[in-house]
Amino acid sequence: MEITFTLEEIQDVVKQIFANSIKKVVTFHADMGVGKTTLIKELVSYLGVKHMASSPTFSLVNEYKAANGDIIYHFDLYRLNSEEEAYDMGLDEYFYSGNWCFIEWPEKTPNLIPLDHSAIHIKLLPNGKRHLTVK
């Protein structure tokens, strides 16, 4: 799936993402400031989380509970120093928990990400739009 969109169209993009049967573990690939956290906030909201999601930059993971009881984990691995640090923190247990896992900066833990996951790539275009690819 590929989409080019403006930030004003992000709710429609989220509907299309879920219509394409994404896996429960989703990695997000984009440069800093392109909109990974913004997209994750909308995905979490779509799943029924009532309070606003924020970036877990300093805590590494935020946990949300959807209205239906589903647990959603949002990871920002940017500040990790090593994959071993992530393993010591038990991040792999989250990734294999069966719960939704939205992972920013997954390249910090390439050996811990489940093989069966969806990957979202976002690029900022010169006109300010985003180009999104889901694999």
Short mmCIF file of C-alpha atoms in Angstrom, two decimals:
data_model
loop_
_atom_site.label_atom_id
_atom_site.label_comp_id
_atom_site.label_asym_id
_atom_site.label_seq_id
_atom_site.Cartn_x
_atom_site.Cartn_y
_atom_site.Cartn_z
CA MET A 1 0.00 0.00 0.00
CA GLU A 2 1.26 3.47 -0.90
CA ILE A 3 -0.36 6.81 -0.10
CA THR A 4 0.63 10.44 -0.51
CA PHE A 5 -1.20 12.70 1.94
CA THR A 6 -1.27 15.94 3.89
CA LEU A 7 -1.46 15.99 7.68
CA GLU A 8 -5.08 17.14 7.37
CA GLU A 9 -5.84 13.79 5.70
CA ILE A 10 -4.18 11.63 8.36
CA GLN A 11 -7.42 10.18 9.77
CA ASP A 12 -8.31 8.81 6.33
CA VAL A 13 -4.80 7.36 6.05
CA VAL A 14 -5.24 5.56 9.39
CA LYS A 15 -8.49 3.98 8.16
CA GLN A 16 -6.70 2.77 5.03
CA ILE A 17 -3.83 1.34 7.09
CA PHE A 18 -6.19 -0.74 9.22
CA ALA A 19 -8.21 -1.77 6.15
CA ASN A 20 -5.01 -3.39 4.84
CA SER A 21 -4.74 -5.89 7.73
CA ILE A 22 -1.53 -4.74 9.34
CA LYS A 23 0.24 -6.99 11.84
CA LYS A 24 0.08 -6.18 15.56
CA VAL A 25 3.79 -5.33 15.60
CA VAL A 26 4.40 -2.28 13.43
CA THR A 27 7.74 -0.58 12.85
CA PHE A 28 7.94 3.05 11.75
CA HIS A 29 10.78 4.22 9.51
CA ALA A 30 11.29 7.93 8.85
CA ASP A 31 13.66 10.76 9.53
CA MET A 32 13.19 12.79 12.68
CA GLY A 33 10.31 15.25 12.43
CA VAL A 34 8.53 13.57 9.52
CA GLY A 35 5.50 12.47 11.53
CA LYS A 36 5.99 9.03 13.09
CA THR A 37 4.57 10.09 16.46
CA THR A 38 1.74 12.05 14.84
CA LEU A 39 0.69 8.98 12.87
CA ILE A 40 0.98 6.72 15.93
CA LYS A 41 -1.24 9.11 17.93
CA GLU A 42 -3.92 8.74 15.27
CA LEU A 43 -3.53 4.94 15.12
CA VAL A 44 -3.85 4.69 18.91
CA SER A 45 -6.92 6.95 18.85
CA TYR A 46 -8.50 4.83 16.11
CA LEU A 47 -8.00 1.76 18.33
CA GLY A 48 -10.13 3.41 21.00
CA VAL A 49 -7.68 4.99 23.40
CA LYS A 50 -9.41 7.98 24.98
CA HIS A 51 -6.43 9.99 26.22
CA MET A 52 -3.85 11.54 23.95
CA ALA A 53 -0.80 9.44 23.11
CA SER A 54 2.56 11.12 23.45
CA SER A 55 6.07 10.20 22.46
CA PRO A 56 7.84 7.95 24.98
CA THR A 57 11.24 9.45 24.13
CA PHE A 58 12.46 9.48 27.71
CA SER A 59 10.59 6.44 29.05
CA LEU A 60 11.14 4.32 25.89
CA VAL A 61 7.62 2.86 26.12
CA ASN A 62 4.13 4.17 26.81
CA GLU A 63 1.28 1.78 27.54
CA TYR A 64 -2.31 2.57 26.57
CA LYS A 65 -5.54 0.72 27.17
CA ALA A 66 -8.20 0.82 24.48
CA ALA A 67 -11.91 0.98 25.25
CA ASN A 68 -12.23 -2.74 24.40
CA GLY A 69 -9.43 -3.65 26.85
CA ASP A 70 -6.66 -4.12 24.27
CA ILE A 71 -3.21 -3.07 25.43
CA ILE A 72 -1.17 -0.92 23.06
CA TYR A 73 2.55 -0.26 23.46
CA HIS A 74 4.27 2.70 21.84
CA PHE A 75 8.06 2.52 21.74
CA ASP A 76 10.56 5.25 20.93
CA LEU A 77 13.94 3.51 20.81
CA TYR A 78 15.92 6.56 19.70
CA ARG A 79 17.74 6.92 23.04
CA LEU A 80 18.82 3.27 23.31
CA ASN A 81 22.57 2.84 23.40
CA SER A 82 22.65 -0.82 22.35
CA GLU A 83 20.48 -3.74 21.42
CA GLU A 84 21.74 -5.49 24.54
CA GLU A 85 20.28 -2.67 26.64
CA ALA A 86 16.90 -3.27 25.01
CA TYR A 87 17.14 -7.00 25.64
CA ASP A 88 18.05 -6.41 29.29
CA MET A 89 14.95 -4.23 29.63
CA GLY A 90 12.77 -7.06 28.30
CA LEU A 91 11.63 -5.22 25.18
CA ASP A 92 11.47 -8.50 23.28
CA GLU A 93 8.79 -9.70 25.70
CA TYR A 94 6.61 -6.74 24.73
CA PHE A 95 7.20 -7.42 21.02
CA TYR A 96 6.02 -11.05 21.38
CA SER A 97 3.17 -10.31 23.83
CA GLY A 98 0.42 -10.45 21.20
CA ASN A 99 -0.49 -6.83 21.96
CA TRP A 100 -0.26 -3.91 19.57
CA CYS A 101 3.34 -2.63 19.42
CA PHE A 102 4.13 0.57 17.53
CA ILE A 103 7.92 0.94 17.32
CA GLU A 104 9.77 4.11 16.37
CA TRP A 105 13.49 3.74 15.50
CA PRO A 106 13.37 -0.09 15.15
CA GLU A 107 16.82 -0.07 13.57
CA LYS A 108 18.14 0.22 17.15
CA THR A 109 16.95 -3.36 17.83
CA PRO A 110 17.04 -5.20 14.49
CA ASN A 111 17.48 -8.65 16.05
CA LEU A 112 14.61 -8.24 18.52
CA ILE A 113 11.85 -7.25 16.07
CA PRO A 114 9.62 -10.22 15.19
CA LEU A 115 9.97 -11.39 11.60
CA ASP A 116 6.18 -11.28 11.25
CA HIS A 117 5.57 -7.52 11.46
CA SER A 118 4.33 -4.64 9.35
CA ALA A 119 6.65 -1.79 8.39
CA ILE A 120 5.51 1.75 7.70
CA HIS A 121 7.92 4.02 5.83
CA ILE A 122 7.23 7.76 5.69
CA LYS A 123 9.04 10.31 3.54
CA LEU A 124 8.55 14.06 3.62
CA LEU A 125 8.07 15.44 0.12
CA PRO A 126 9.25 18.90 -1.02
CA ASN A 127 5.63 20.14 -1.15
CA GLY A 128 5.09 19.26 2.56
CA LYS A 129 3.05 16.16 1.86
CA ARG A 130 4.05 12.74 3.18
CA HIS A 131 4.52 9.59 1.16
CA LEU A 132 3.67 6.48 3.16
CA THR A 133 4.39 2.88 2.27
CA VAL A 134 3.12 -0.11 4.26
CA LYS A 135 4.86 -3.46 3.84
#
